[in-house]
Every structure is written in structure tokens, then in C-alpha cells.
Amino acid sequence: AAGVIQSPRHLIKEKRETATLKCYPIPRHDTVYWYQQGPGQDPQFLISFYEKMQSDKGSIPDRFSAQQFSDYHSELNMSSLELGDSALYFCASSLVNGYTFGSGTRLTVV
Amino acid sequence: AQSVAQPEDQVNVAEGNPLTVKCTYSVSGNPYLFWYVQYPNRGLQFLLKYITGDNLVKGSYGFEAEFNKSQTSFHLKKPSALVSDSALYFCAVRDRDSGRRALTFGSGTRLQVQP
């Protein structure tokens, strides 16, 4: 069965740089979510999209933005990166109450 | 608001013994409850969920969980632990009666199964 695909798997950026993370949800899933998991932390909800429209917003910094495109893939854009942005970023997609998570993108800011 | 509490940072159990990982939740309405497992440097893998119906939910790899509305709990259990069950376990909740569809996670419990 198709899963949630995230790219890249690993990313190293310097402070103040920008990063773009991509997520390809399971086909026919109508909602995409982004989560941030810091070292030793639980996943924190950032933002979600339902049918390509932003549906909910969590603890997403103003330096971050996201969108969902016509083909349903989503991108998380992160600017002015800080050391504290180093984390595992998960994308998940859902249909009704079935949530599937991708393997995540590990972002390291140096 | 919705929240999850996992009161134990770590649970240690000997292989072959039963295990329990505790979870309590708080929602304004009715909950949807989930358990996920995370292995080092890996994504979140779905174990089981409670949506409605039987309070005892059976999931992957022999795990089960019991929804207890009066105690607002959803503890994860397995009759006989395996060393390969050693991982980080997250409980998550969604309030069925709110507009928010995103899951809220607990802080995680590290399960260590000793041979």
C-alpha cells in the first residue's frame, strides 16, 4: 500500500538559511498535517490542510509557511533558520479517522 | 482544548512478562484515541485506535488497549513482552466534537524490555 512520502530524508542547513520540506500524502486522503518533533520531545502540531485549504494552525512560527498544491502534495517552507529549528518534521495524511505518518525529514541547523 | 498525559517516562519489563503503558486524556467532548510506536530515527507507526464501539481495542503486534471513559484512560497492554517491543510509545487524542482534526500527542513513554 502507498504510504506518506517525505523528502528529503535528511537536510543540513546553516543559520539564517531557508529550507523547503515536501510531503506526498496517500492518494485520496483529504487532509495533510505537519508536525515538529524536537530531540526527546513529543510531536507538536504545526499546520494542516483540508482539500488544499489551510484548515488549522498550531504552534507554527511566523518564519514558517506551508501550502498544499493542486496535486495534493504539500510543502513546508522555513526561513531564517535558527539552531532551535533542528528537529524531525513529520507529515501525516488522513481520511476520516485513519492517520498515516511519513518517515519524517530530519533537519539539522548548524 | 485536548491533551494527553503519559505519566511514565520509561517502563521496564522482562521479556515474557505482561506490559502496560499508561495514558490519560482530556477533551471537551468525546475522544478518538490512538497509540503509535516510534523506533530510533524512524517515523510514527500506527498500533491501534479507539473510535467507537467495544472498549477493548486490539491492534498490531499483539498490542491492545482499553478505553475507560470514567477514568479517561486508554492504557496500552500486551500479555507477553518481546525485546523487539523496546521503543518509544505515544498516545494521541482527537476531540470528536471539535473542529480540530489534528492529533495531540502525549510526551511519550520509553519501553525497555530486558531479555
Short mmCIF file of N, CA and C in Angstrom, two decimals, chain B:
data_model
loop_
_atom_site.label_atom_id
_atom_site.label_comp_id
_atom_site.label_asym_id
_atom_site.label_seq_id
_atom_site.Cartn_x
_atom_site.Cartn_y
_atom_site.Cartn_z
N ALA B 1 -10.11 22.42 24.55
CA ALA B 1 -8.71 22.02 24.44
C ALA B 1 -8.60 20.51 24.65
N GLN B 2 -7.62 19.92 24.04
CA GLN B 2 -7.40 18.49 24.18
C GLN B 2 -5.97 18.26 24.63
N SER B 3 -5.77 17.27 25.50
CA SER B 3 -4.43 16.97 25.99
C SER B 3 -4.34 15.51 26.36
N VAL B 4 -3.10 15.04 26.43
CA VAL B 4 -2.80 13.66 26.77
C VAL B 4 -1.69 13.65 27.81
N ALA B 5 -1.81 12.77 28.78
CA ALA B 5 -0.76 12.61 29.78
C ALA B 5 -0.26 11.18 29.76
N GLN B 6 1.03 11.03 29.64
CA GLN B 6 1.68 9.73 29.80
C GLN B 6 2.58 9.88 31.02
N PRO B 7 2.15 9.37 32.16
CA PRO B 7 2.82 9.69 33.42
C PRO B 7 4.19 9.06 33.60
N GLU B 8 4.50 8.06 32.82
CA GLU B 8 5.77 7.35 32.97
C GLU B 8 6.70 7.70 31.81
N ASP B 9 7.89 8.21 32.14
CA ASP B 9 8.87 8.45 31.09
C ASP B 9 9.40 7.14 30.53
N GLN B 10 9.53 6.14 31.42
CA GLN B 10 10.10 4.87 31.00
C GLN B 10 9.41 3.73 31.75
N VAL B 11 9.22 2.64 31.06
CA VAL B 11 8.69 1.42 31.65
C VAL B 11 9.67 0.30 31.35
N ASN B 12 10.05 -0.42 32.38
CA ASN B 12 10.96 -1.55 32.22
C ASN B 12 10.21 -2.84 32.53
N VAL B 13 10.39 -3.82 31.66
CA VAL B 13 9.70 -5.10 31.87
C VAL B 13 10.58 -6.21 31.33
N ALA B 14 10.49 -7.37 31.95
CA ALA B 14 11.26 -8.52 31.48
C ALA B 14 10.52 -9.20 30.33
N GLU B 15 11.30 -9.73 29.41
CA GLU B 15 10.72 -10.44 28.28
C GLU B 15 9.81 -11.56 28.76
N GLY B 16 8.63 -11.67 28.14
CA GLY B 16 7.69 -12.70 28.53
C GLY B 16 6.67 -12.23 29.55
N ASN B 17 6.97 -11.13 30.23
CA ASN B 17 6.03 -10.59 31.22
C ASN B 17 5.02 -9.66 30.54
N PRO B 18 3.87 -9.46 31.18
CA PRO B 18 2.91 -8.50 30.59
C PRO B 18 3.41 -7.07 30.76
N LEU B 19 3.00 -6.23 29.84
CA LEU B 19 3.39 -4.82 29.93
C LEU B 19 2.15 -3.93 29.86
N THR B 20 2.27 -2.79 30.53
CA THR B 20 1.24 -1.75 30.47
C THR B 20 1.92 -0.40 30.32
N VAL B 21 1.46 0.38 29.37
CA VAL B 21 1.92 1.76 29.20
C VAL B 21 0.69 2.65 29.39
N LYS B 22 0.78 3.56 30.33
CA LYS B 22 -0.40 4.32 30.76
C LYS B 22 -0.62 5.58 29.94
N CYS B 23 -1.90 5.91 29.78
CA CYS B 23 -2.30 7.12 29.06
C CYS B 23 -3.62 7.61 29.62
N THR B 24 -3.68 8.88 29.95
CA THR B 24 -4.95 9.51 30.28
C THR B 24 -5.12 10.72 29.37
N TYR B 25 -6.35 11.09 29.15
CA TYR B 25 -6.63 12.15 28.19
C TYR B 25 -7.60 13.16 28.77
N SER B 26 -7.69 14.29 28.09
CA SER B 26 -8.66 15.31 28.46
C SER B 26 -9.19 15.96 27.17
N VAL B 27 -10.49 15.89 26.99
CA VAL B 27 -11.13 16.54 25.85
C VAL B 27 -12.44 17.14 26.34
N SER B 28 -12.93 18.11 25.60
CA SER B 28 -14.20 18.74 25.97
C SER B 28 -15.37 17.84 25.60
N GLY B 29 -15.23 17.14 24.49
CA GLY B 29 -16.30 16.29 24.01
C GLY B 29 -15.96 14.82 24.18
N ASN B 30 -16.11 14.07 23.11
CA ASN B 30 -15.79 12.65 23.12
C ASN B 30 -14.48 12.40 22.37
N PRO B 31 -13.70 11.43 22.83
CA PRO B 31 -12.37 11.27 22.24
C PRO B 31 -12.29 10.22 21.14
N TYR B 32 -11.38 10.48 20.23
CA TYR B 32 -10.80 9.44 19.40
C TYR B 32 -9.39 9.25 19.96
N LEU B 33 -8.98 8.02 20.19
CA LEU B 33 -7.71 7.75 20.85
C LEU B 33 -6.84 6.84 20.01
N PHE B 34 -5.54 7.08 20.06
CA PHE B 34 -4.60 6.37 19.20
C PHE B 34 -3.34 6.02 19.98
N TRP B 35 -2.70 4.94 19.56
CA TRP B 35 -1.35 4.62 20.03
C TRP B 35 -0.45 4.46 18.80
N TYR B 36 0.74 5.10 18.91
CA TYR B 36 1.77 4.97 17.89
C TYR B 36 3.06 4.52 18.56
N VAL B 37 3.90 3.85 17.78
CA VAL B 37 5.22 3.44 18.26
C VAL B 37 6.28 4.07 17.36
N GLN B 38 7.37 4.46 17.97
CA GLN B 38 8.47 5.08 17.22
C GLN B 38 9.78 4.39 17.58
N TYR B 39 10.44 3.85 16.56
CA TYR B 39 11.77 3.28 16.74
C TYR B 39 12.80 4.37 16.44
N PRO B 40 14.03 4.22 16.93
CA PRO B 40 15.03 5.28 16.78
C PRO B 40 15.17 5.76 15.34
N ASN B 41 15.12 7.08 15.18
CA ASN B 41 15.29 7.73 13.87
C ASN B 41 14.28 7.23 12.84
N ARG B 42 13.11 6.85 13.31
CA ARG B 42 12.07 6.38 12.39
C ARG B 42 10.80 7.18 12.59
N GLY B 43 9.85 6.95 11.69
CA GLY B 43 8.57 7.63 11.79
C GLY B 43 7.67 6.99 12.82
N LEU B 44 6.47 7.52 12.90
CA LEU B 44 5.47 7.01 13.83
C LEU B 44 4.67 5.90 13.15
N GLN B 45 4.66 4.75 13.80
CA GLN B 45 3.91 3.62 13.25
C GLN B 45 2.63 3.41 14.04
N PHE B 46 1.53 3.29 13.34
CA PHE B 46 0.22 3.12 13.96
C PHE B 46 0.11 1.74 14.60
N LEU B 47 -0.41 1.72 15.85
CA LEU B 47 -0.64 0.46 16.55
C LEU B 47 -2.12 0.11 16.62
N LEU B 48 -2.92 1.08 17.11
CA LEU B 48 -4.34 0.83 17.27
C LEU B 48 -5.07 2.14 17.54
N LYS B 49 -6.38 2.09 17.45
CA LYS B 49 -7.19 3.28 17.72
C LYS B 49 -8.55 2.88 18.29
N TYR B 50 -9.10 3.80 19.08
CA TYR B 50 -10.46 3.67 19.56
C TYR B 50 -11.27 4.80 18.93
N ILE B 51 -12.33 4.40 18.22
CA ILE B 51 -13.22 5.38 17.63
C ILE B 51 -14.59 5.30 18.30
N THR B 52 -15.15 4.11 18.30
CA THR B 52 -16.43 3.86 18.94
C THR B 52 -16.59 2.36 19.08
N GLY B 53 -17.59 1.94 19.83
CA GLY B 53 -17.84 0.50 19.93
C GLY B 53 -17.17 -0.12 21.13
N ASP B 54 -16.63 -1.32 20.96
CA ASP B 54 -16.03 -2.07 22.07
C ASP B 54 -14.92 -1.27 22.73
N ASN B 55 -14.93 -1.29 24.05
CA ASN B 55 -13.91 -0.55 24.78
C ASN B 55 -12.54 -1.19 24.66
N LEU B 56 -12.49 -2.50 24.41
CA LEU B 56 -11.21 -3.19 24.24
C LEU B 56 -10.86 -3.21 22.75
N VAL B 57 -9.73 -2.61 22.45
CA VAL B 57 -9.30 -2.50 21.05
C VAL B 57 -8.06 -3.34 20.86
N LYS B 58 -8.06 -4.17 19.84
CA LYS B 58 -6.88 -4.98 19.53
C LYS B 58 -6.18 -4.39 18.32
N GLY B 59 -4.84 -4.37 18.41
CA GLY B 59 -4.09 -3.75 17.33
C GLY B 59 -2.97 -4.63 16.81
N SER B 60 -1.97 -3.96 16.26
CA SER B 60 -0.84 -4.66 15.64
C SER B 60 0.08 -5.27 16.69
N TYR B 61 0.81 -6.34 16.27
CA TYR B 61 1.88 -6.94 17.05
C TYR B 61 1.43 -7.43 18.43
N GLY B 62 0.15 -7.77 18.57
CA GLY B 62 -0.34 -8.33 19.83
C GLY B 62 -0.70 -7.30 20.88
N PHE B 63 -0.63 -6.02 20.54
CA PHE B 63 -0.99 -4.97 21.48
C PHE B 63 -2.51 -4.78 21.54
N GLU B 64 -2.97 -4.34 22.69
CA GLU B 64 -4.36 -3.99 22.86
C GLU B 64 -4.45 -2.82 23.83
N ALA B 65 -5.60 -2.15 23.83
CA ALA B 65 -5.80 -1.03 24.74
C ALA B 65 -7.27 -1.00 25.14
N GLU B 66 -7.51 -0.54 26.35
CA GLU B 66 -8.88 -0.48 26.86
C GLU B 66 -9.27 0.96 27.12
N PHE B 67 -10.35 1.37 26.47
CA PHE B 67 -10.90 2.70 26.68
C PHE B 67 -11.76 2.68 27.94
N ASN B 68 -11.44 3.57 28.88
CA ASN B 68 -12.21 3.68 30.12
C ASN B 68 -12.67 5.12 30.25
N LYS B 69 -13.94 5.34 29.95
CA LYS B 69 -14.45 6.70 29.92
C LYS B 69 -14.48 7.34 31.31
N SER B 70 -14.83 6.56 32.30
CA SER B 70 -14.95 7.13 33.65
C SER B 70 -13.59 7.54 34.20
N GLN B 71 -12.54 6.82 33.81
CA GLN B 71 -11.20 7.16 34.27
C GLN B 71 -10.43 7.96 33.22
N THR B 72 -11.07 8.27 32.11
CA THR B 72 -10.45 8.99 30.97
C THR B 72 -9.07 8.40 30.67
N SER B 73 -9.05 7.08 30.53
CA SER B 73 -7.78 6.41 30.28
C SER B 73 -7.85 5.54 29.04
N PHE B 74 -6.66 5.25 28.51
CA PHE B 74 -6.55 4.41 27.33
C PHE B 74 -5.18 3.73 27.41
N HIS B 75 -5.02 2.85 28.38
CA HIS B 75 -3.74 2.20 28.62
C HIS B 75 -3.44 1.14 27.56
N LEU B 76 -2.20 1.09 27.16
CA LEU B 76 -1.73 0.12 26.18
C LEU B 76 -1.22 -1.12 26.91
N LYS B 77 -1.58 -2.29 26.41
CA LYS B 77 -1.19 -3.53 27.09
C LYS B 77 -0.75 -4.58 26.09
N LYS B 78 0.07 -5.51 26.61
CA LYS B 78 0.46 -6.67 25.83
C LYS B 78 0.69 -7.81 26.81
N PRO B 79 0.15 -8.98 26.55
CA PRO B 79 0.25 -10.07 27.54
C PRO B 79 1.68 -10.57 27.76
N SER B 80 2.50 -10.53 26.70
CA SER B 80 3.84 -11.09 26.81
C SER B 80 4.81 -10.22 25.99
N ALA B 81 5.67 -9.50 26.69
CA ALA B 81 6.56 -8.55 26.02
C ALA B 81 7.70 -9.25 25.29
N LEU B 82 8.12 -8.64 24.18
CA LEU B 82 9.28 -9.10 23.43
C LEU B 82 10.37 -8.04 23.48
N VAL B 83 11.62 -8.46 23.39
CA VAL B 83 12.72 -7.49 23.36
C VAL B 83 12.52 -6.50 22.21
N SER B 84 11.99 -6.99 21.10
CA SER B 84 11.78 -6.13 19.93
C SER B 84 10.67 -5.09 20.14
N ASP B 85 9.94 -5.19 21.24
CA ASP B 85 8.94 -4.16 21.56
C ASP B 85 9.58 -2.90 22.14
N SER B 86 10.86 -2.97 22.47
CA SER B 86 11.55 -1.82 23.05
C SER B 86 11.53 -0.67 22.05
N ALA B 87 10.92 0.43 22.45
CA ALA B 87 10.73 1.58 21.57
C ALA B 87 10.07 2.69 22.37
N LEU B 88 9.77 3.78 21.68
CA LEU B 88 9.07 4.92 22.27
C LEU B 88 7.61 4.87 21.85
N TYR B 89 6.71 4.95 22.83
CA TYR B 89 5.28 4.82 22.56
C TYR B 89 4.57 6.13 22.85
N PHE B 90 3.74 6.54 21.90
CA PHE B 90 2.99 7.78 22.04
C PHE B 90 1.50 7.49 22.00
N CYS B 91 0.80 8.09 22.95
CA CYS B 91 -0.66 8.10 22.96
C CYS B 91 -1.10 9.43 22.34
N ALA B 92 -2.19 9.41 21.60
CA ALA B 92 -2.67 10.64 20.96
C ALA B 92 -4.19 10.69 21.03
N VAL B 93 -4.70 11.91 21.02
CA VAL B 93 -6.15 12.10 21.14
C VAL B 93 -6.63 13.14 20.15
N ARG B 94 -7.87 12.97 19.75
CA ARG B 94 -8.55 13.99 18.97
C ARG B 94 -9.96 14.11 19.54
N ASP B 95 -10.40 15.33 19.74
CA ASP B 95 -11.75 15.57 20.25
C ASP B 95 -12.74 15.42 19.10
N ARG B 96 -13.59 14.42 19.19
CA ARG B 96 -14.54 14.13 18.12
C ARG B 96 -15.50 15.29 17.88
N ASP B 97 -15.75 16.07 18.92
CA ASP B 97 -16.80 17.09 18.83
C ASP B 97 -16.26 18.48 18.54
N SER B 98 -14.96 18.60 18.29
CA SER B 98 -14.40 19.90 17.94
C SER B 98 -14.06 19.91 16.46
N GLY B 99 -13.80 21.08 15.95
CA GLY B 99 -13.45 21.18 14.54
C GLY B 99 -12.01 20.80 14.25
N ARG B 100 -11.20 20.66 15.29
CA ARG B 100 -9.78 20.35 15.08
C ARG B 100 -9.61 18.86 14.79
N ARG B 101 -8.98 18.57 13.67
CA ARG B 101 -8.77 17.17 13.29
C ARG B 101 -7.36 16.69 13.61
N ALA B 102 -6.47 17.62 13.93
CA ALA B 102 -5.09 17.22 14.24
C ALA B 102 -5.04 16.46 15.55
N LEU B 103 -4.15 15.50 15.61
CA LEU B 103 -3.94 14.73 16.83
C LEU B 103 -3.05 15.51 17.79
N THR B 104 -3.34 15.36 19.07
CA THR B 104 -2.46 15.88 20.12
C THR B 104 -1.79 14.70 20.79
N PHE B 105 -0.48 14.77 20.91
CA PHE B 105 0.30 13.65 21.42
C PHE B 105 0.68 13.85 22.88
N GLY B 106 0.86 12.74 23.57
CA GLY B 106 1.47 12.77 24.88
C GLY B 106 2.97 12.89 24.75
N SER B 107 3.63 12.93 25.90
CA SER B 107 5.08 13.15 25.92
C SER B 107 5.88 11.90 25.59
N GLY B 108 5.21 10.77 25.49
CA GLY B 108 5.88 9.53 25.12
C GLY B 108 6.37 8.75 26.32
N THR B 109 6.38 7.44 26.18
CA THR B 109 6.90 6.53 27.20
C THR B 109 7.87 5.59 26.53
N ARG B 110 9.07 5.53 27.07
CA ARG B 110 10.07 4.62 26.52
C ARG B 110 9.90 3.26 27.18
N LEU B 111 9.66 2.27 26.38
CA LEU B 111 9.52 0.89 26.86
C LEU B 111 10.83 0.16 26.66
N GLN B 112 11.35 -0.40 27.72
CA GLN B 112 12.57 -1.18 27.67
C GLN B 112 12.24 -2.60 28.11
N VAL B 113 12.41 -3.54 27.21
CA VAL B 113 12.16 -4.95 27.53
C VAL B 113 13.50 -5.65 27.66
N GLN B 114 13.72 -6.17 28.84
CA GLN B 114 15.00 -6.85 29.10
C GLN B 114 14.91 -8.34 28.78
N PRO B 115 15.98 -8.88 28.16
CA PRO B 115 15.97 -10.31 27.82
C PRO B 115 16.00 -11.19 29.07
#
